[in-house]
Amino acid sequence: MKRNPTLFLKEGYEELVKKSLDWKLRILETGSTPHSVVDGKEVIMLCSNNYLNLSNHPRLIQAASDAAKKYGAGSGSVRPIAGTMKLHMDVEKKLAKFKGTESSLIYQTGFAANAGLIPQLAGKGDIIISDELNHGSIIDGVRLTKTDRAIYKHRDMGELEKVLKDADKKYNRILIITDGVFSMDGDIAPMDKIVKLGSEYGAMTYVDDAHGEGVIGPDGRGIGAHFGIAGQIDVEMGTFSKAYGVVGGLIAGSQNLVNFAYNKSRTWLLSGSHPPAVAGAQFAAIDVLETEPEHVKNLWDNTKYFKKELNSMGFDTGFSETPITPVIVGESSKAKELSNLLFDEGVFALPIIFPMVARDKARIRTMMNAGLSRKDIDFALEKFEKLGKKLDII
Ligand SMILES: *Cc1c(COP(=O)(O)O)cnc(C)c1O
């Protein structure tokens, strides 16, 4: 058949544009700072994952630059061949100590950790049980397995237990996977209860704490510390690309987990290791969390103030318990309009629309930043109030 083999590229893209589902990239002309210049406009940044503003911390910048000067721009290899530097090992040791686990392992990204590790933890004859709102990188990791799957209703422990009861007789290994902090709603998985159910039914527990690390728990130690169960979750997975302000995935758990993971994870074995600058900055990020508690404190002070004020204006902020605060507006078109108007007024926050959330739950997802002043937050709140009234949301 004489076909046009690449026609789908053009058609696929045009279809997205027609439905307004294509990503229109906003370009940062500054670093990712609390006041950023985006598409030529100065804005208050309310949609970066850089919660603690660590990406601009002088100690991280210095550490990145020192490491690059001393050890070069690249690592030269994948970790198992010649790409494991002492710098990488130092970060892993420091991280395990920080998280209260026996050991830890750094992946290139959080996505690479989920895609590389999950497929090794369960196979034929096993089952993976997931919260219905888990992140796409978990879903892709699960797709790479030949294992059976079950999904429980969001944070519904009754339903999880029902699935576990049923699975107990039928399967060999059972793996429960959940996000720690859910990225669309900002609520927290009941990890203490999940760990308890896991131990009752002999199931392994895996939490993706990408939005919890550096944010929840004392000094931002993450979800294990938050619930007082550090070291009891079989796999605490996370990322350096959000609150830690750098880039890179991580897992923390037992030495057995780490030995197994680095020998089996294909993303870890077959992809280059982090450049020295990245490892240097990661080390400094943990060090800053250990020695400068003000960043986590500022983040939470800002978060509480912002939520309280939004609620008193009459906005619906859903079930959030974290610095991710959704401002629920209803229709997708309204969420988009609000986001555009906010941007014009100098506030940068993106809309989250169907199919990412339910059709009538379109929202602006705001993410708080420790580096914003009270004046900045008041400025943003004033714009939310003005435009919320204009669009009949409040
Ligand atoms: C951001 C995110 C990831 C991916 O982390 P990266 O380090 O950016 O690849 C994985 N899981 C969740 C829940 C996330 O929010």
PDB file of N, CA, C and O in Angstrom, residues 275-316:
ATOM      1  N   PRO A 275      25.618  14.172  36.010  1.00  0.00           N
ATOM      2  CA  PRO A 275      26.850  14.965  35.977  1.00  0.00           C
ATOM      3  C   PRO A 275      27.243  15.378  37.398  1.00  0.00           C
ATOM      4  O   PRO A 275      26.375  15.501  38.274  1.00  0.00           O
ATOM      5  N   PRO A 276      28.529  15.607  37.626  1.00  0.00           N
ATOM      6  CA  PRO A 276      28.999  16.025  38.953  1.00  0.00           C
ATOM      7  C   PRO A 276      28.233  17.223  39.521  1.00  0.00           C
ATOM      8  O   PRO A 276      27.938  17.253  40.719  1.00  0.00           O
ATOM      9  N   ALA A 277      27.898  18.195  38.689  1.00  0.00           N
ATOM     10  CA  ALA A 277      27.201  19.388  39.192  1.00  0.00           C
ATOM     11  C   ALA A 277      25.876  18.990  39.844  1.00  0.00           C
ATOM     12  O   ALA A 277      25.486  19.543  40.883  1.00  0.00           O
ATOM     13  N   VAL A 278      25.190  18.021  39.252  1.00  0.00           N
ATOM     14  CA  VAL A 278      23.899  17.583  39.792  1.00  0.00           C
ATOM     15  C   VAL A 278      24.103  16.902  41.145  1.00  0.00           C
ATOM     16  O   VAL A 278      23.417  17.217  42.129  1.00  0.00           O
ATOM     17  N   ALA A 279      25.066  15.985  41.201  1.00  0.00           N
ATOM     18  CA  ALA A 279      25.316  15.276  42.464  1.00  0.00           C
ATOM     19  C   ALA A 279      25.754  16.260  43.549  1.00  0.00           C
ATOM     20  O   ALA A 279      25.311  16.170  44.702  1.00  0.00           O
ATOM     21  N   GLY A 280      26.587  17.215  43.173  1.00  0.00           N
ATOM     22  CA  GLY A 280      27.041  18.210  44.143  1.00  0.00           C
ATOM     23  C   GLY A 280      25.875  19.000  44.712  1.00  0.00           C
ATOM     24  O   GLY A 280      25.765  19.217  45.930  1.00  0.00           O
ATOM     25  N   ALA A 281      24.975  19.422  43.837  1.00  0.00           N
ATOM     26  CA  ALA A 281      23.816  20.208  44.279  1.00  0.00           C
ATOM     27  C   ALA A 281      22.858  19.354  45.107  1.00  0.00           C
ATOM     28  O   ALA A 281      22.254  19.836  46.071  1.00  0.00           O
ATOM     29  N   GLN A 282      22.705  18.073  44.757  1.00  0.00           N
ATOM     30  CA  GLN A 282      21.837  17.191  45.544  1.00  0.00           C
ATOM     31  C   GLN A 282      22.344  17.078  46.983  1.00  0.00           C
ATOM     32  O   GLN A 282      21.570  17.164  47.945  1.00  0.00           O
ATOM     33  N   PHE A 283      23.660  16.897  47.104  1.00  0.00           N
ATOM     34  CA  PHE A 283      24.259  16.780  48.441  1.00  0.00           C
ATOM     35  C   PHE A 283      23.987  18.052  49.244  1.00  0.00           C
ATOM     36  O   PHE A 283      23.560  18.018  50.397  1.00  0.00           O
ATOM     37  N   ALA A 284      24.193  19.194  48.585  1.00  0.00           N
ATOM     38  CA  ALA A 284      23.981  20.478  49.264  1.00  0.00           C
ATOM     39  C   ALA A 284      22.513  20.665  49.646  1.00  0.00           C
ATOM     40  O   ALA A 284      22.204  21.237  50.699  1.00  0.00           O
ATOM     41  N   ALA A 285      21.596  20.174  48.802  1.00  0.00           N
ATOM     42  CA  ALA A 285      20.166  20.330  49.092  1.00  0.00           C
ATOM     43  C   ALA A 285      19.807  19.617  50.398  1.00  0.00           C
ATOM     44  O   ALA A 285      19.095  20.169  51.249  1.00  0.00           O
ATOM     45  N   ILE A 286      20.306  18.396  50.554  1.00  0.00           N
ATOM     46  CA  ILE A 286      20.011  17.658  51.795  1.00  0.00           C
ATOM     47  C   ILE A 286      20.635  18.394  52.986  1.00  0.00           C
ATOM     48  O   ILE A 286      20.026  18.549  54.043  1.00  0.00           O
ATOM     49  N   ASP A 287      21.858  18.878  52.768  1.00  0.00           N
ATOM     50  CA  ASP A 287      22.547  19.592  53.830  1.00  0.00           C
ATOM     51  C   ASP A 287      21.776  20.850  54.259  1.00  0.00           C
ATOM     52  O   ASP A 287      21.659  21.146  55.446  1.00  0.00           O
ATOM     53  N   VAL A 288      21.225  21.561  53.297  1.00  0.00           N
ATOM     54  CA  VAL A 288      20.435  22.760  53.612  1.00  0.00           C
ATOM     55  C   VAL A 288      19.188  22.360  54.420  1.00  0.00           C
ATOM     56  O   VAL A 288      18.844  23.010  55.411  1.00  0.00           O
ATOM     57  N   LEU A 289      18.534  21.278  54.011  1.00  0.00           N
ATOM     58  CA  LEU A 289      17.347  20.837  54.767  1.00  0.00           C
ATOM     59  C   LEU A 289      17.707  20.485  56.202  1.00  0.00           C
ATOM     60  O   LEU A 289      16.946  20.763  57.130  1.00  0.00           O
ATOM     61  N   GLU A 290      18.881  19.889  56.376  1.00  0.00           N
ATOM     62  CA  GLU A 290      19.289  19.496  57.727  1.00  0.00           C
ATOM     63  C   GLU A 290      19.654  20.681  58.614  1.00  0.00           C
ATOM     64  O   GLU A 290      19.521  20.611  59.832  1.00  0.00           O
ATOM     65  N   THR A 291      20.146  21.754  57.982  1.00  0.00           N
ATOM     66  CA  THR A 291      20.711  22.834  58.797  1.00  0.00           C
ATOM     67  C   THR A 291      19.923  24.145  58.764  1.00  0.00           C
ATOM     68  O   THR A 291      20.189  25.038  59.549  1.00  0.00           O
ATOM     69  N   GLU A 292      18.971  24.277  57.813  1.00  0.00           N
ATOM     70  CA  GLU A 292      18.232  25.538  57.706  1.00  0.00           C
ATOM     71  C   GLU A 292      16.729  25.266  57.699  1.00  0.00           C
ATOM     72  O   GLU A 292      16.096  25.254  56.638  1.00  0.00           O
ATOM     73  N   PRO A 293      16.154  25.055  58.874  1.00  0.00           N
ATOM     74  CA  PRO A 293      14.735  24.688  58.935  1.00  0.00           C
ATOM     75  C   PRO A 293      13.792  25.799  58.469  1.00  0.00           C
ATOM     76  O   PRO A 293      12.604  25.555  58.241  1.00  0.00           O
ATOM     77  N   GLU A 294      14.314  27.009  58.269  1.00  0.00           N
ATOM     78  CA  GLU A 294      13.429  28.123  57.921  1.00  0.00           C
ATOM     79  C   GLU A 294      12.732  27.942  56.572  1.00  0.00           C
ATOM     80  O   GLU A 294      11.644  28.470  56.363  1.00  0.00           O
ATOM     81  N   HIS A 295      13.339  27.185  55.659  1.00  0.00           N
ATOM     82  CA  HIS A 295      12.714  27.065  54.333  1.00  0.00           C
ATOM     83  C   HIS A 295      11.393  26.295  54.410  1.00  0.00           C
ATOM     84  O   HIS A 295      10.381  26.714  53.852  1.00  0.00           O
ATOM     85  N   VAL A 296      11.444  25.164  55.105  1.00  0.00           N
ATOM     86  CA  VAL A 296      10.215  24.369  55.248  1.00  0.00           C
ATOM     87  C   VAL A 296       9.186  25.164  56.056  1.00  0.00           C
ATOM     88  O   VAL A 296       7.996  25.172  55.734  1.00  0.00           O
ATOM     89  N   LYS A 297       9.661  25.870  57.072  1.00  0.00           N
ATOM     90  CA  LYS A 297       8.740  26.653  57.891  1.00  0.00           C
ATOM     91  C   LYS A 297       8.074  27.761  57.055  1.00  0.00           C
ATOM     92  O   LYS A 297       6.850  27.936  57.107  1.00  0.00           O
ATOM     93  N   ASN A 298       8.862  28.483  56.281  1.00  0.00           N
ATOM     94  CA  ASN A 298       8.286  29.541  55.431  1.00  0.00           C
ATOM     95  C   ASN A 298       7.268  28.974  54.450  1.00  0.00           C
ATOM     96  O   ASN A 298       6.223  29.578  54.198  1.00  0.00           O
ATOM     97  N   LEU A 299       7.589  27.810  53.892  1.00  0.00           N
ATOM     98  CA  LEU A 299       6.671  27.192  52.929  1.00  0.00           C
ATOM     99  C   LEU A 299       5.314  26.942  53.579  1.00  0.00           C
ATOM    100  O   LEU A 299       4.266  27.264  53.005  1.00  0.00           O
ATOM    101  N   TRP A 300       5.348  26.396  54.802  1.00  0.00           N
ATOM    102  CA  TRP A 300       4.081  26.079  55.480  1.00  0.00           C
ATOM    103  C   TRP A 300       3.359  27.325  55.976  1.00  0.00           C
ATOM    104  O   TRP A 300       2.131  27.398  55.905  1.00  0.00           O
ATOM    105  N   ASP A 301       4.107  28.314  56.457  1.00  0.00           N
ATOM    106  CA  ASP A 301       3.467  29.575  56.861  1.00  0.00           C
ATOM    107  C   ASP A 301       2.753  30.204  55.669  1.00  0.00           C
ATOM    108  O   ASP A 301       1.595  30.630  55.761  1.00  0.00           O
ATOM    109  N   ASN A 302       3.446  30.253  54.541  1.00  0.00           N
ATOM    110  CA  ASN A 302       2.847  30.818  53.328  1.00  0.00           C
ATOM    111  C   ASN A 302       1.616  30.016  52.900  1.00  0.00           C
ATOM    112  O   ASN A 302       0.595  30.581  52.501  1.00  0.00           O
ATOM    113  N   THR A 303       1.759  28.700  52.958  1.00  0.00           N
ATOM    114  CA  THR A 303       0.666  27.815  52.527  1.00  0.00           C
ATOM    115  C   THR A 303      -0.585  28.045  53.367  1.00  0.00           C
ATOM    116  O   THR A 303      -1.696  28.197  52.840  1.00  0.00           O
ATOM    117  N   LYS A 304      -0.404  28.086  54.681  1.00  0.00           N
ATOM    118  CA  LYS A 304      -1.559  28.241  55.581  1.00  0.00           C
ATOM    119  C   LYS A 304      -2.254  29.575  55.346  1.00  0.00           C
ATOM    120  O   LYS A 304      -3.482  29.659  55.292  1.00  0.00           O
ATOM    121  N   TYR A 305      -1.451  30.612  55.203  1.00  0.00           N
ATOM    122  CA  TYR A 305      -2.007  31.948  54.983  1.00  0.00           C
ATOM    123  C   TYR A 305      -2.791  31.987  53.666  1.00  0.00           C
ATOM    124  O   TYR A 305      -3.941  32.453  53.614  1.00  0.00           O
ATOM    125  N   PHE A 306      -2.190  31.484  52.610  1.00  0.00           N
ATOM    126  CA  PHE A 306      -2.793  31.533  51.279  1.00  0.00           C
ATOM    127  C   PHE A 306      -4.118  30.765  51.244  1.00  0.00           C
ATOM    128  O   PHE A 306      -5.135  31.243  50.746  1.00  0.00           O
ATOM    129  N   LYS A 307      -4.125  29.563  51.818  1.00  0.00           N
ATOM    130  CA  LYS A 307      -5.349  28.744  51.836  1.00  0.00           C
ATOM    131  C   LYS A 307      -6.450  29.432  52.629  1.00  0.00           C
ATOM    132  O   LYS A 307      -7.603  29.483  52.207  1.00  0.00           O
ATOM    133  N   LYS A 308      -6.058  29.950  53.805  1.00  0.00           N
ATOM    134  CA  LYS A 308      -7.045  30.587  54.672  1.00  0.00           C
ATOM    135  C   LYS A 308      -7.697  31.765  53.955  1.00  0.00           C
ATOM    136  O   LYS A 308      -8.921  31.929  53.955  1.00  0.00           O
ATOM    137  N   GLU A 309      -6.880  32.577  53.321  1.00  0.00           N
ATOM    138  CA  GLU A 309      -7.422  33.753  52.631  1.00  0.00           C
ATOM    139  C   GLU A 309      -8.294  33.354  51.438  1.00  0.00           C
ATOM    140  O   GLU A 309      -9.351  33.937  51.220  1.00  0.00           O
ATOM    141  N   LEU A 310      -7.856  32.364  50.686  1.00  0.00           N
ATOM    142  CA  LEU A 310      -8.672  31.911  49.547  1.00  0.00           C
ATOM    143  C   LEU A 310     -10.034  31.417  50.029  1.00  0.00           C
ATOM    144  O   LEU A 310     -11.074  31.735  49.451  1.00  0.00           O
ATOM    145  N   ASN A 311     -10.003  30.625  51.099  1.00  0.00           N
ATOM    146  CA  ASN A 311     -11.264  30.089  51.631  1.00  0.00           C
ATOM    147  C   ASN A 311     -12.163  31.202  52.140  1.00  0.00           C
ATOM    148  O   ASN A 311     -13.377  31.181  51.926  1.00  0.00           O
ATOM    149  N   SER A 312     -11.564  32.203  52.785  1.00  0.00           N
ATOM    150  CA  SER A 312     -12.425  33.261  53.315  1.00  0.00           C
ATOM    151  C   SER A 312     -12.990  34.117  52.185  1.00  0.00           C
ATOM    152  O   SER A 312     -14.020  34.765  52.343  1.00  0.00           O
ATOM    153  N   MET A 313     -12.360  34.116  51.037  1.00  0.00           N
ATOM    154  CA  MET A 313     -12.948  34.805  49.874  1.00  0.00           C
ATOM    155  C   MET A 313     -14.086  33.988  49.259  1.00  0.00           C
ATOM    156  O   MET A 313     -14.815  34.490  48.406  1.00  0.00           O
ATOM    157  N   GLY A 314     -14.171  32.717  49.646  1.00  0.00           N
ATOM    158  CA  GLY A 314     -15.248  31.873  49.121  1.00  0.00           C
ATOM    159  C   GLY A 314     -14.813  30.878  48.060  1.00  0.00           C
ATOM    160  O   GLY A 314     -15.639  30.206  47.455  1.00  0.00           O
ATOM    161  N   PHE A 315     -13.485  30.754  47.840  1.00  0.00           N
ATOM    162  CA  PHE A 315     -13.014  29.765  46.857  1.00  0.00           C
ATOM    163  C   PHE A 315     -13.073  28.357  47.446  1.00  0.00           C
ATOM    164  O   PHE A 315     -12.851  28.161  48.644  1.00  0.00           O
ATOM    165  N   ASP A 316     -13.339  27.380  46.562  1.00  0.00           N
ATOM    166  CA  ASP A 316     -13.314  25.971  46.935  1.00  0.00           C
ATOM    167  C   ASP A 316     -11.905  25.450  46.680  1.00  0.00           C
ATOM    168  O   ASP A 316     -11.455  25.408  45.536  1.00  0.00           O
TER     169      ASP A 316
END
